[in-house]
Steps between C-alpha positions, in 0.01 A plus 500: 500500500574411126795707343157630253310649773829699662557638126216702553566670816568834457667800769452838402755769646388856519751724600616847368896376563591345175815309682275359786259389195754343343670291792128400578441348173816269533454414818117348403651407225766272652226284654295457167265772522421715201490864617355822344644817694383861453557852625154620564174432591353613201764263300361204635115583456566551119654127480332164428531321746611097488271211573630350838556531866671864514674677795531868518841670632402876534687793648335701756665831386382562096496782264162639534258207666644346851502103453260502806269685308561345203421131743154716548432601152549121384301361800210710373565392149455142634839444374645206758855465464710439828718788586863474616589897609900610566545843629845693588244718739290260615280572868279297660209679451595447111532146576209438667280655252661282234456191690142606601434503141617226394856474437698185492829709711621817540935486423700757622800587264734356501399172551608131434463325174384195679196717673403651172488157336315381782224770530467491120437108520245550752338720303485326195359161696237740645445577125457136445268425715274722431515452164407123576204611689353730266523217201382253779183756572470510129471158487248485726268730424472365098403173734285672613303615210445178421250410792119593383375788719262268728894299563637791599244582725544175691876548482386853731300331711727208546799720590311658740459207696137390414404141523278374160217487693572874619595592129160284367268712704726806378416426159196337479596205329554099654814417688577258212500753309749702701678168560592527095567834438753464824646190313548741163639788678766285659612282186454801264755748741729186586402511854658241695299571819261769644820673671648492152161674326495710820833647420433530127189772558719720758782503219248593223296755736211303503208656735418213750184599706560483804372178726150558596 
């Protein structure tokens, strides 16, 4: 990874304990990371957040809203940031229900720098990721546009394991004619095989009919 891309990975800290906040934000910081800490819930809802991979570190026990229910509220919000929780009175009911959901770990306090660092650095390569595969989605699906509907049709029928004959009498229109808009759907999405256009239309959603 280039020393650009880690300058925009961001940990937040939420936790009410202003010294715990604090020792946080150097420890992330003594590995390059650029940290934004807060004491509520609230706090961090009225903040911008950064373009980048992010990682959450969130107290179970907050003023007001829980951070499992705060994990909820920003679940429903469609808010996907990976979750690191710490607790000081932590159960494992608690931590099941934060795994369950979602959570990258659940840290007892105290716990070791080095397990911090490392649950925070899964989380932000989770973050990654999926950042790569919505952009790659993205990239896909403006691909997509480009094919005329009657393409795009093939690419359906094709997916769903029709042979150009099959997809012909589908259509009603010449196998030669299917033979070239096949040809066009796999040069214009960059296909490099049927396996490779197959995988394409479950990423974008595609409905493939089913194989009469």
């Amino acid at each position: 990874m280039s020393a650009q891309a880690e300058q925009h990975e961001t940990v937040f800290v939420i936790d009410d304990d202003a010294a715990l906040r604090e020792a946080l934000a150097s420890l992330f910081r003594s590995v390059g990371l650029q940290v934004k800490a807060f004491a509520s819930a609230p706090e961090f809802l009225a903040a911008k957040l950064p373009d980048g991979p992010t990682c959450l570190v969130l107290d179970v026990r907050l003023p007001g809203l829980s951070g499992l229910d705060f994990q909820a509220e920003l679940a429903e919000a469609n808010v996907d940031i990976p979750i690191v929780f710490m607790t000081g009175h932590g159960d494992i009911p608690m931590t099941v229900r934060a795994m369950k959901a979602g959570a990258v770990e659940f840290l007892p306090k105290p716990f070791r720098d080095q397990d911090m660092l490392d649950a925070v650095q899964q989380g932000l390569e989770r973050d990654r990721n999926r950042r790569k595969s919505a952009t790659d989605v993205a990239r896909l699906k403006a691909t997509l546009d480009t094919l005329t509907s009657r393409e795009q049709e093939v690419m359906s029928l094709v997916t769903a394991g029709l042979m150009n004959k099959q997809i012909a009498g589908e259509l009603g229109v010449s196998e030669i004619t299917v033979k070239v808009h096949r040809g066009n759907v796999m040069r214009k999405m960059g296909a490099k095989s049927l396996a490779d256009l197959v995988r394409m239309a479950d990423a974008l959603g595609v409905r493939r009919r089913p194989t009469p």
